[in-house]
mmCIF file of C-alpha atoms in Angstrom:
data_model
loop_
_atom_site.group_PDB
_atom_site.id
_atom_site.type_symbol
_atom_site.label_atom_id
_atom_site.label_comp_id
_atom_site.label_asym_id
_atom_site.label_seq_id
_atom_site.Cartn_x
_atom_site.Cartn_y
_atom_site.Cartn_z
ATOM 1 C CA MET A 68 -0.066 0.013 -0.091
ATOM 2 C CA THR A 69 1.406 3.422 -1.004
ATOM 3 C CA LYS A 70 1.389 6.055 1.554
ATOM 4 C CA SER A 71 1.528 9.819 1.207
ATOM 5 C CA ASN A 72 4.809 11.657 1.150
ATOM 6 C CA ALA A 73 3.954 14.002 3.840
ATOM 7 C CA HIS A 74 6.555 15.490 6.321
ATOM 8 C CA ILE A 75 7.279 13.660 9.436
ATOM 9 C CA ILE A 76 9.010 14.978 12.663
ATOM 10 C CA CYS A 77 12.101 13.056 13.961
ATOM 11 C CA GLY A 78 11.478 11.675 17.451
ATOM 12 C CA TYR A 79 15.052 12.584 18.427
ATOM 13 C CA CYS A 80 16.324 15.814 16.693
ATOM 14 C CA ARG A 81 12.662 17.039 15.986
ATOM 15 C CA ARG A 82 13.468 17.953 12.399
ATOM 16 C CA THR A 83 11.143 17.263 9.725
ATOM 17 C CA PHE A 84 11.906 14.809 7.014
ATOM 18 C CA GLN A 85 10.035 12.939 4.083
ATOM 19 C CA ARG A 86 9.481 9.159 4.059
ATOM 20 C CA PRO A 87 12.232 7.447 2.305
ATOM 21 C CA LYS A 88 9.847 4.895 0.942
ATOM 22 C CA PRO A 89 6.110 5.079 -0.069
ATOM 23 C CA THR A 90 5.545 1.817 1.544
ATOM 24 C CA GLY A 91 6.101 0.053 4.881
ATOM 25 C CA ARG A 92 5.859 1.388 8.428
ATOM 26 C CA THR A 93 6.143 5.131 9.126
ATOM 27 C CA PRO A 94 9.538 5.942 10.351
ATOM 28 C CA ARG A 95 10.178 7.628 13.635
ATOM 29 C CA TYR A 96 13.599 9.008 13.138
ATOM 30 C CA CYS A 97 15.179 10.718 10.230
ATOM 31 C CA SER A 98 18.338 8.620 10.244
ATOM 32 C CA ALA A 99 20.071 5.638 11.899
ATOM 33 C CA ARG A 100 22.229 8.147 13.694
ATOM 34 C CA CYS A 101 19.199 9.560 15.572
ATOM 35 C CA ARG A 102 17.641 6.198 16.193
ATOM 36 C CA SER A 103 20.889 5.047 17.838
ATOM 37 C CA ALA A 104 21.105 8.327 19.933
ATOM 38 C CA SER A 105 17.677 8.012 21.048
ATOM 39 C CA TYR A 106 18.318 4.402 22.318
ATOM 40 C CA ARG A 107 21.463 5.502 24.106
ATOM 41 C CA ASP A 108 19.435 8.233 25.827
ATOM 42 C CA ARG A 109 16.731 5.857 26.862
ATOM 43 C CA THR A 110 19.029 3.287 28.238
ATOM 44 C CA ALA A 111 21.939 5.213 29.670
ATOM 45 C CA THR A 112 22.046 5.981 33.459
ATOM 46 C CA PRO A 113 21.868 9.789 34.106
ATOM 47 C CA ALA A 114 25.360 11.192 34.244
ATOM 48 C CA GLU A 115 24.585 13.486 37.135
ATOM 49 C CA PRO A 116 22.134 13.499 39.840
ATOM 50 C CA ARG A 117 19.123 16.032 39.887
ATOM 51 C CA ARG A 118 20.722 18.558 42.081
ATOM 52 C CA TYR A 119 19.832 21.796 40.415
ATOM 53 C CA ASP A 120 16.175 22.101 41.662
ATOM 54 C CA ASP A 121 17.036 24.163 44.846
ATOM 55 C CA ASP A 122 19.239 26.376 42.699
ATOM 56 C CA VAL A 123 16.593 27.191 40.251
ATOM 57 C CA VAL A 124 14.155 28.120 42.995
ATOM 58 C CA ARG A 125 16.571 30.257 44.714
ATOM 59 C CA ILE A 126 17.776 32.274 41.789
ATOM 60 C CA SER A 127 14.169 32.520 40.476
ATOM 61 C CA ARG A 128 13.045 34.170 43.801
ATOM 62 C CA ALA A 129 15.889 36.678 43.451
ATOM 63 C CA LEU A 130 15.086 37.431 39.960
ATOM 64 C CA LEU A 131 11.432 37.899 40.914
ATOM 65 C CA THR A 132 12.326 40.413 43.852
ATOM 66 C CA LYS A 133 14.510 42.462 41.463
ATOM 67 C CA ALA A 134 11.603 42.509 38.971
ATOM 68 C CA GLN A 135 9.390 44.031 41.822
ATOM 69 C CA VAL A 136 12.007 46.425 42.724
ATOM 70 C CA LEU A 137 12.236 47.586 39.147
ATOM 71 C CA ASP A 138 8.564 47.964 38.908
ATOM 72 C CA HIS A 139 8.568 49.926 42.071
ATOM 73 C CA ILE A 140 11.327 52.289 40.734
ATOM 74 C CA ALA A 141 9.335 52.845 37.601
ATOM 75 C CA ARG A 142 6.266 53.861 39.375
ATOM 76 C CA ASN A 143 8.172 56.074 41.984
ATOM 77 C CA ARG A 144 10.970 57.730 40.220
ATOM 78 C CA VAL A 145 13.590 59.696 42.264
ATOM 79 C CA GLN A 146 15.028 62.347 40.185
ATOM 80 C CA ALA A 147 18.171 62.482 42.259
ATOM 81 C CA LEU A 148 18.838 58.785 41.198
ATOM 82 C CA PRO A 149 18.844 58.697 37.434
ATOM 83 C CA LEU A 150 20.707 55.430 37.128
ATOM 84 C CA GLU A 151 18.816 53.473 39.698
ATOM 85 C CA ALA A 152 16.507 51.639 37.084
ATOM 86 C CA VAL A 153 19.675 51.024 34.834
ATOM 87 C CA GLU A 154 21.564 49.381 37.660
ATOM 88 C CA GLN A 155 18.450 47.339 38.428
ATOM 89 C CA CYS A 156 18.313 46.126 34.876
ATOM 90 C CA VAL A 157 21.894 45.063 34.898
ATOM 91 C CA ALA A 158 21.201 43.078 38.050
ATOM 92 C CA LEU A 159 18.074 41.571 36.430
ATOM 93 C CA GLN A 160 20.220 40.593 33.243
ATOM 94 C CA ARG A 161 22.889 38.875 35.504
ATOM 95 C CA ASP A 162 20.368 36.847 37.335
ATOM 96 C CA LEU A 163 18.402 35.934 34.234
ATOM 97 C CA GLY A 164 21.703 34.530 32.590
ATOM 98 C CA ASP A 165 22.505 32.635 35.779
ATOM 99 C CA VAL A 166 19.093 30.940 36.005
ATOM 100 C CA THR A 167 18.993 30.201 32.185
ATOM 101 C CA ALA A 168 22.414 28.269 32.776
ATOM 102 C CA VAL A 169 21.082 26.270 35.809
ATOM 103 C CA ILE A 170 17.682 25.514 33.964
ATOM 104 C CA ILE A 171 19.471 24.003 31.123
ATOM 105 C CA ARG A 172 21.570 21.759 33.377
ATOM 106 C CA GLN A 173 18.411 20.775 35.255
ATOM 107 C CA ALA A 174 16.743 19.903 31.964
ATOM 108 C CA LEU A 175 19.656 17.687 31.191
ATOM 109 C CA SER A 176 19.481 16.002 34.527
ATOM 110 C CA TYR A 177 15.836 15.256 33.894
ATOM 111 C CA GLY A 178 16.680 13.505 30.528
ATOM 112 C CA ALA A 179 16.052 16.155 27.870
ATOM 113 C CA PRO A 180 18.685 15.744 25.084
ATOM 114 C CA TRP A 181 20.961 18.585 23.909
ATOM 115 C CA PRO A 182 19.310 18.862 20.390
ATOM 116 C CA GLN A 183 15.904 19.472 22.011
ATOM 117 C CA ILE A 184 17.179 21.970 24.320
ATOM 118 C CA ALA A 185 19.125 23.563 21.304
ATOM 119 C CA ASN A 186 15.734 23.846 19.418
ATOM 120 C CA ALA A 187 14.163 25.429 22.356
ATOM 121 C CA MET A 188 17.010 27.995 22.646
ATOM 122 C CA ASN A 189 17.232 28.613 18.938
ATOM 123 C CA SER A 190 20.753 27.616 18.983
ATOM 124 C CA SER A 191 22.996 24.735 18.284
ATOM 125 C CA ALA A 192 23.772 21.896 20.462
ATOM 126 C CA SER A 193 27.517 22.310 20.094
ATOM 127 C CA THR A 194 27.292 26.075 21.055
ATOM 128 C CA LEU A 195 25.089 25.262 24.180
ATOM 129 C CA LYS A 196 27.432 22.289 25.140
ATOM 130 C CA GLY A 197 30.383 24.819 25.310
ATOM 131 C CA SER A 198 28.534 27.544 26.972
ATOM 132 C CA TYR A 199 26.603 25.530 29.676
ATOM 133 C CA SER A 200 28.903 22.809 30.551
ATOM 134 C CA ALA A 201 28.741 21.413 34.032
ATOM 135 C CA GLU A 202 31.855 23.015 34.993
ATOM 136 C CA LYS A 203 30.847 26.482 33.907
ATOM 137 C CA VAL A 204 27.569 26.240 35.750
ATOM 138 C CA ASP A 205 29.274 25.075 38.770
ATOM 139 C CA LYS A 206 31.445 28.165 38.652
ATOM 140 C CA ILE A 207 28.365 30.310 38.283
ATOM 141 C CA LEU A 208 26.756 28.866 41.422
ATOM 142 C CA ALA A 209 29.980 29.214 43.363
ATOM 143 C CA ARG A 210 30.101 32.900 42.426
ATOM 144 C CA ARG A 211 26.777 33.369 43.686
ATOM 145 C CA ALA A 212 27.638 31.650 46.990
ATOM 146 C CA ASP A 213 30.537 33.689 47.408
ATOM 147 C CA ARG A 214 28.466 36.828 46.981
ATOM 148 C CA GLY A 215 25.845 35.363 49.462
ATOM 149 C CA PRO A 216 22.248 36.114 49.874
ATOM 150 C CA ALA A 217 21.409 39.773 50.616
ATOM 151 C CA ARG A 218 20.266 39.867 54.264
ATOM 152 C CA LEU A 219 18.713 42.436 56.542
ATOM 153 C CA ARG A 220 21.421 43.009 59.287
ATOM 154 C CA ARG A 221 19.787 43.858 62.715
ATOM 155 C CA PRO A 222 21.425 46.755 64.658
ATOM 156 C CA ALA A 223 24.401 45.421 66.520
ATOM 157 C CA GLY A 224 24.131 47.594 69.550
ATOM 158 C CA LEU A 225 22.683 50.757 71.183
ATOM 159 C CA GLN A 226 24.032 54.248 71.366
ATOM 160 C CA ASN A 227 22.103 56.966 73.460
ATOM 161 C CA GLY A 228 18.981 54.709 73.144
ATOM 162 C CA LYS A 229 19.200 54.429 69.368
ATOM 163 C CA PRO A 230 20.831 51.460 67.431
ATOM 164 C CA ALA A 231 24.078 52.648 66.100
ATOM 165 C CA SER A 232 24.560 50.389 63.208
ATOM 166 C CA THR A 233 23.111 50.510 59.654
ATOM 167 C CA VAL A 234 20.602 48.236 58.082
ATOM 168 C CA SER A 235 21.890 47.110 54.563
ATOM 169 C CA ARG A 236 19.749 45.962 51.971
ATOM 170 C CA ALA A 237 20.342 44.664 48.414
ATOM 171 C CA SER A 238 17.129 46.498 47.168
ATOM 172 C CA CYS A 239 14.932 49.443 48.022
ATOM 173 C CA TRP A 240 12.021 49.089 50.520
ATOM 174 C CA LEU A 241 8.728 48.400 49.026
ATOM 175 C CA PRO A 242 5.329 49.535 50.145
ATOM 176 C CA GLY A 243 4.042 47.962 53.239
ATOM 177 C CA GLN A 244 7.691 47.113 54.423
ATOM 178 C CA PRO A 245 9.034 48.721 57.842
ATOM 179 C CA GLY A 246 11.431 51.121 56.193
ATOM 180 C CA TYR A 247 9.424 52.319 53.282
ATOM 181 C CA ALA A 248 7.982 55.361 54.922
ATOM 182 C CA LEU A 249 11.431 56.611 56.223
ATOM 183 C CA SER A 250 13.078 56.200 52.963
ATOM 184 C CA ARG A 251 10.167 58.165 51.236
ATOM 185 C CA ALA A 252 10.362 60.985 53.850
ATOM 186 C CA LEU A 253 14.079 61.199 53.501
ATOM 187 C CA SER A 254 13.790 61.188 49.583
ATOM 188 C CA HIS A 255 11.212 63.968 49.865
ATOM 189 C CA LEU A 256 13.365 66.068 52.254
ATOM 190 C CA GLY A 257 16.427 65.494 49.841
ATOM 191 C CA ARG A 258 14.732 66.479 46.719
ATOM 192 C CA ALA A 259 12.448 69.223 47.870
ATOM 193 C CA GLY A 260 13.039 72.569 46.063
ATOM 194 C CA GLY A 261 15.665 74.824 47.594
ATOM 195 C CA GLN A 262 17.150 72.105 49.743
ATOM 196 C CA PRO A 263 20.848 71.411 50.006
ATOM 197 C CA THR A 264 22.653 69.446 47.222
ATOM 198 C CA VAL A 265 23.748 65.805 47.792
ATOM 199 C CA ARG A 266 27.251 66.942 48.482
ATOM 200 C CA ASP A 267 26.030 69.375 51.053
ATOM 201 C CA LEU A 268 23.910 66.723 52.691
ATOM 202 C CA ALA A 269 27.059 64.390 52.722
ATOM 203 C CA ALA A 270 29.208 67.011 54.203
ATOM 204 C CA SER A 271 26.637 67.853 56.878
ATOM 205 C CA THR A 272 26.081 64.136 57.921
ATOM 206 C CA GLY A 273 29.673 63.029 57.586
ATOM 207 C CA VAL A 274 28.846 60.169 55.138
ATOM 208 C CA SER A 275 29.740 59.878 51.366
ATOM 209 C CA THR A 276 27.528 61.035 48.485
ATOM 210 C CA SER A 277 26.915 57.419 47.267
ATOM 211 C CA TYR A 278 25.575 56.821 50.756
ATOM 212 C CA ILE A 279 23.108 59.617 50.629
ATOM 213 C CA TYR A 280 21.832 58.338 47.301
ATOM 214 C CA ARG A 281 21.319 54.876 48.812
ATOM 215 C CA ILE A 282 19.404 56.545 51.852
ATOM 216 C CA MET A 283 17.059 58.348 49.555
ATOM 217 C CA SER A 284 16.488 55.288 47.374
ATOM 218 C CA GLY A 285 15.754 53.026 50.603
ATOM 219 C CA GLU A 286 18.915 50.764 49.947
ATOM 220 C CA ARG A 287 20.115 51.881 53.151
ATOM 221 C CA THR A 288 18.567 52.668 56.537
ATOM 222 C CA PRO A 289 20.691 55.251 58.392
ATOM 223 C CA THR A 290 21.733 55.519 61.890
ATOM 224 C CA TRP A 291 19.808 57.866 64.054
ATOM 225 C CA GLU A 292 22.609 60.364 64.060
ATOM 226 C CA VAL A 293 22.699 60.464 60.204
ATOM 227 C CA ALA A 294 18.958 60.619 59.828
ATOM 228 C CA ALA A 295 18.983 63.487 62.394
ATOM 229 C CA GLY A 296 21.769 65.300 60.727
ATOM 230 C CA PHE A 297 19.961 64.827 57.310
ATOM 231 C CA ALA A 298 16.724 66.351 58.607
ATOM 232 C CA ARG A 299 18.693 69.241 60.123
ATOM 233 C CA ALA A 300 20.617 69.958 56.937
ATOM 234 C CA CYS A 301 17.134 70.098 55.178
ATOM 235 C CA GLU A 302 15.865 72.609 57.851
ATOM 236 C CA ALA A 303 13.456 69.918 59.112
ATOM 237 C CA ASP A 304 12.778 68.812 62.724
ATOM 238 C CA PRO A 305 14.621 65.541 63.477
ATOM 239 C CA ASP A 306 11.756 64.663 65.936
ATOM 240 C CA ASP A 307 9.575 64.296 62.826
ATOM 241 C CA LEU A 308 11.707 61.182 61.758
ATOM 242 C CA SER A 309 11.985 59.503 65.123
ATOM 243 C CA PHE A 310 8.595 57.514 64.641
ATOM 244 C CA LEU A 311 9.606 56.477 61.146
ATOM 245 C CA TRP A 312 12.935 55.525 62.006
ATOM 246 C CA ASN A 313 11.832 53.376 65.114
ATOM 247 C CA THR A 314 9.373 51.621 62.553
ATOM 248 C CA ALA A 315 12.194 51.090 60.046
ATOM 249 C CA HIS A 316 14.217 49.326 62.697
ATOM 250 C CA GLU A 317 11.156 47.579 64.116
ATOM 251 C CA LEU A 318 11.584 49.136 67.459
ATOM 252 C CA PRO A 319 8.771 50.109 69.803
ATOM 253 C CA SER A 320 8.233 53.819 70.375
ATOM 254 C CA ASP A 321 8.412 53.531 74.102
ATOM 255 C CA PRO A 322 7.970 56.985 75.888
ATOM 256 C CA PRO A 323 10.784 58.172 78.115
ATOM 257 C CA PRO A 324 10.379 57.899 81.775
ATOM 258 C CA GLY A 325 8.479 60.665 83.325
ATOM 259 C CA GLN A 326 6.916 61.956 80.043
ATOM 260 C CA THR A 327 4.570 64.802 80.514
ATOM 261 C CA TYR A 328 1.413 65.498 78.652
ATOM 262 C CA PRO A 329 2.963 68.133 76.468
ATOM 263 C CA GLU A 330 5.823 65.953 75.628
ATOM 264 C CA ALA A 331 3.342 63.064 74.671
ATOM 265 C CA VAL A 332 1.422 65.395 72.424
ATOM 266 C CA HIS A 333 4.621 66.583 70.789
ATOM 267 C CA ALA A 334 5.526 63.015 70.103
ATOM 268 C CA LEU A 335 2.192 62.292 68.588
ATOM 269 C CA GLN A 336 2.324 65.346 66.252
ATOM 270 C CA ALA A 337 5.980 64.637 65.348
ATOM 271 C CA ALA A 338 4.733 61.297 64.101
ATOM 272 C CA LEU A 339 2.058 62.637 62.145
ATOM 273 C CA ARG A 340 4.352 65.200 60.636
ATOM 274 C CA GLY A 341 6.618 62.311 59.681
ATOM 275 C CA LEU A 342 3.943 60.456 57.862
ATOM 276 C CA ARG A 343 3.031 63.679 56.039
ATOM 277 C CA LEU A 344 6.793 63.811 55.008
ATOM 278 C CA ALA A 345 6.589 60.329 53.703
ATOM 279 C CA ALA A 346 3.511 61.260 51.742
ATOM 280 C CA ALA A 347 5.424 64.199 50.106
ATOM 281 C CA CYS A 348 3.619 66.772 52.105
ATOM 282 C CA PRO A 349 0.074 66.850 50.659
ATOM 283 C CA GLU A 350 -1.830 70.009 51.129
ATOM 284 C CA ILE A 351 -4.692 69.975 53.620
ATOM 285 C CA PRO A 352 -7.506 69.982 50.887
ATOM 286 C CA THR A 353 -5.861 66.943 49.565
ATOM 287 C CA LEU A 354 -5.901 65.235 52.880
ATOM 288 C CA LEU A 355 -9.597 66.013 53.519
ATOM 289 C CA ARG A 356 -10.488 64.367 50.176
ATOM 290 C CA GLN A 357 -8.517 61.141 51.129
ATOM 291 C CA ALA A 358 -9.659 61.123 54.770
ATOM 292 C CA PRO A 359 -12.887 59.712 56.347
ATOM 293 C CA ALA A 360 -14.933 61.604 58.743
ATOM 294 C CA PRO A 361 -14.542 63.320 61.182
ATOM 295 C CA LEU A 362 -11.342 64.964 59.969
ATOM 296 C CA THR A 363 -11.721 68.696 59.297
ATOM 297 C CA ALA A 364 -9.324 71.225 58.067
ATOM 298 C CA GLY A 365 -8.954 72.853 61.306
ATOM 299 C CA ALA A 366 -8.165 69.520 63.049
ATOM 300 C CA ALA A 367 -5.651 68.506 60.355
ATOM 301 C CA THR A 368 -3.822 71.930 60.690
ATOM 302 C CA ALA A 369 -3.759 71.778 64.431
ATOM 303 C CA LEU A 370 -2.401 68.246 64.470
ATOM 304 C CA LEU A 371 0.274 68.824 62.067
ATOM 305 C CA SER A 372 1.438 72.179 63.470
ATOM 306 C CA SER A 373 4.070 72.620 66.407
ATOM 307 C CA GLN A 374 1.663 74.017 68.802
ATOM 308 C CA THR A 375 -0.378 72.030 71.260
ATOM 309 C CA PRO A 376 -3.845 71.458 69.757
ATOM 310 C CA ALA A 377 -7.064 71.848 71.595
ATOM 311 C CA ALA A 378 -8.381 68.727 73.439
ATOM 312 C CA GLY A 379 -11.142 68.081 70.966
ATOM 313 C CA PHE A 380 -8.711 67.634 68.068
ATOM 314 C CA LEU A 381 -6.943 64.855 70.117
ATOM 315 C CA ARG A 382 -9.951 62.403 70.071
ATOM 316 C CA TRP A 383 -8.867 59.209 68.457
ATOM 317 C CA PRO A 384 -11.381 59.319 65.585
ATOM 318 C CA VAL A 385 -9.720 62.482 64.439
ATOM 319 C CA VAL A 386 -6.262 61.208 64.839
ATOM 320 C CA GLY A 387 -6.859 57.936 63.320
ATOM 321 C CA ALA A 388 -8.630 59.715 60.339
ATOM 322 C CA LEU A 389 -5.623 61.888 59.708
ATOM 323 C CA ALA A 390 -3.156 58.859 60.016
ATOM 324 C CA THR A 391 -5.291 57.072 57.282
ATOM 325 C CA ALA A 392 -5.313 60.212 55.144
ATOM 326 C CA LEU A 393 -1.535 60.347 55.394
ATOM 327 C CA GLN A 394 -1.149 56.635 54.098
ATOM 328 C CA GLY A 395 -0.154 55.592 57.467
ATOM 329 C CA ASP A 396 -0.916 52.628 59.710
ATOM 330 C CA PRO A 397 -3.422 53.830 62.365
ATOM 331 C CA ASP A 398 -2.668 50.939 64.543
ATOM 332 C CA ALA A 399 1.049 51.998 64.647
ATOM 333 C CA ILE A 400 -0.065 55.567 65.787
ATOM 334 C CA ARG A 401 -2.542 54.371 68.337
ATOM 335 C CA PRO A 402 -0.015 53.683 71.127
ATOM 336 C CA LEU A 403 1.188 57.276 70.733
ATOM 337 C CA TRP A 404 -2.383 58.549 71.272
ATOM 338 C CA GLU A 405 -3.085 56.243 74.166
ATOM 339 C CA ARG A 406 -0.175 57.945 76.018
ATOM 340 C CA VAL A 407 -1.533 61.258 75.178
ATOM 341 C CA ASP A 408 -5.000 60.149 76.519
ATOM 342 C CA ALA A 409 -3.590 58.553 79.552
ATOM 343 C CA LEU A 410 -1.766 61.828 80.495
ATOM 344 C CA ALA A 411 -4.521 64.140 79.557
ATOM 345 C CA PRO A 412 -5.464 66.629 82.353
ATOM 346 C CA THR A 413 -8.349 65.423 84.287
ATOM 347 C CA ALA A 414 -11.682 67.551 83.895
ATOM 348 C CA ASP A 415 -15.338 66.847 84.018
ATOM 349 C CA ASP A 416 -16.968 66.104 80.751
ATOM 350 C CA ALA A 417 -18.860 69.381 80.774
ATOM 351 C CA ASP A 418 -15.838 71.571 81.178
ATOM 352 C CA ARG A 419 -13.804 69.609 78.514
ATOM 353 C CA GLY A 420 -16.807 69.677 76.161
ATOM 354 C CA ARG A 421 -17.060 73.390 76.255
ATOM 355 C CA SER A 422 -13.266 73.762 75.569
ATOM 356 C CA TRP A 423 -13.704 71.899 72.234
ATOM 357 C CA PRO A 424 -13.656 74.088 69.012
ATOM 358 C CA ALA A 425 -16.527 73.710 66.579
ATOM 359 C CA GLU A 426 -14.242 72.246 63.946
ATOM 360 C CA ALA A 427 -13.570 69.090 66.138
ATOM 361 C CA PHE A 428 -17.273 68.053 65.293
ATOM 362 C CA GLY A 429 -17.054 68.669 61.619
#
């Protein structure tokens, strides 16, 4: 019986070929060489154990993290860091090359032949064998092991009640992470109009210009001394950064012994002003559009000022609404408010009610 002369795909090299004869069984391989190679692959014992699975997972996670950081950089550009996205792309390309090499060795360990891998890579088997040999891939993994994973180093010790070391990171803080608000506040201070240059900030804080860049991008969380010097150089109150700095280091904002009511109110207001810096200092009308009731313009202005506000403005619904409008975490602010509430002067409800301004009630 004569069969059609249609194209057939080789079961080994995946190339198309035509039937050599119009009769007989349909051949599975294009040549005796492919048939022999397929037999050797099916019967041979794997030359190396399947030891690349963990490496693929680890490098893939690093690649995903860098992609998330690049997405964050693209949506939150810092003009003072023009090469930030370029550097992140270089790191992405390096990890992509590493994971490609390891995945090729993983495919080999699972039985995929070089010709099929070459077809998937749009390359030749001989080129891939030279570029992704076991020795070269092992060197790639060894280099990554020497670099080590990027870890968040905890502060080593305390100095004047503040950790004296620096938190180092391989990438910038992302929204929702502890140091994000501090990095945004420092970035806003550093690039606000009329503020000192990066060199001036470096000279004022005693660190290098590259370190200032890393502080503003969130790659480094500075010591309290550097953060306070940064604020003073930008003509800002260092106390406004204290709450954000403690949050970045995951430290509780414990009140000092013997704290008075005015001091507690000042700490609460400073924390709210810090959140406003992290939000790039939005105007009061903008806050009112973002805030739930019962926040009013008078309440927002009083709480963000340096003067002690009236007691009516210090009710938790008002403070919590302002924290929400500033894109902060009300639960993190509440302990400061509870301290204010605990130290509030005692007075009967009637007298306290008569002292509240009308704006406190909307």
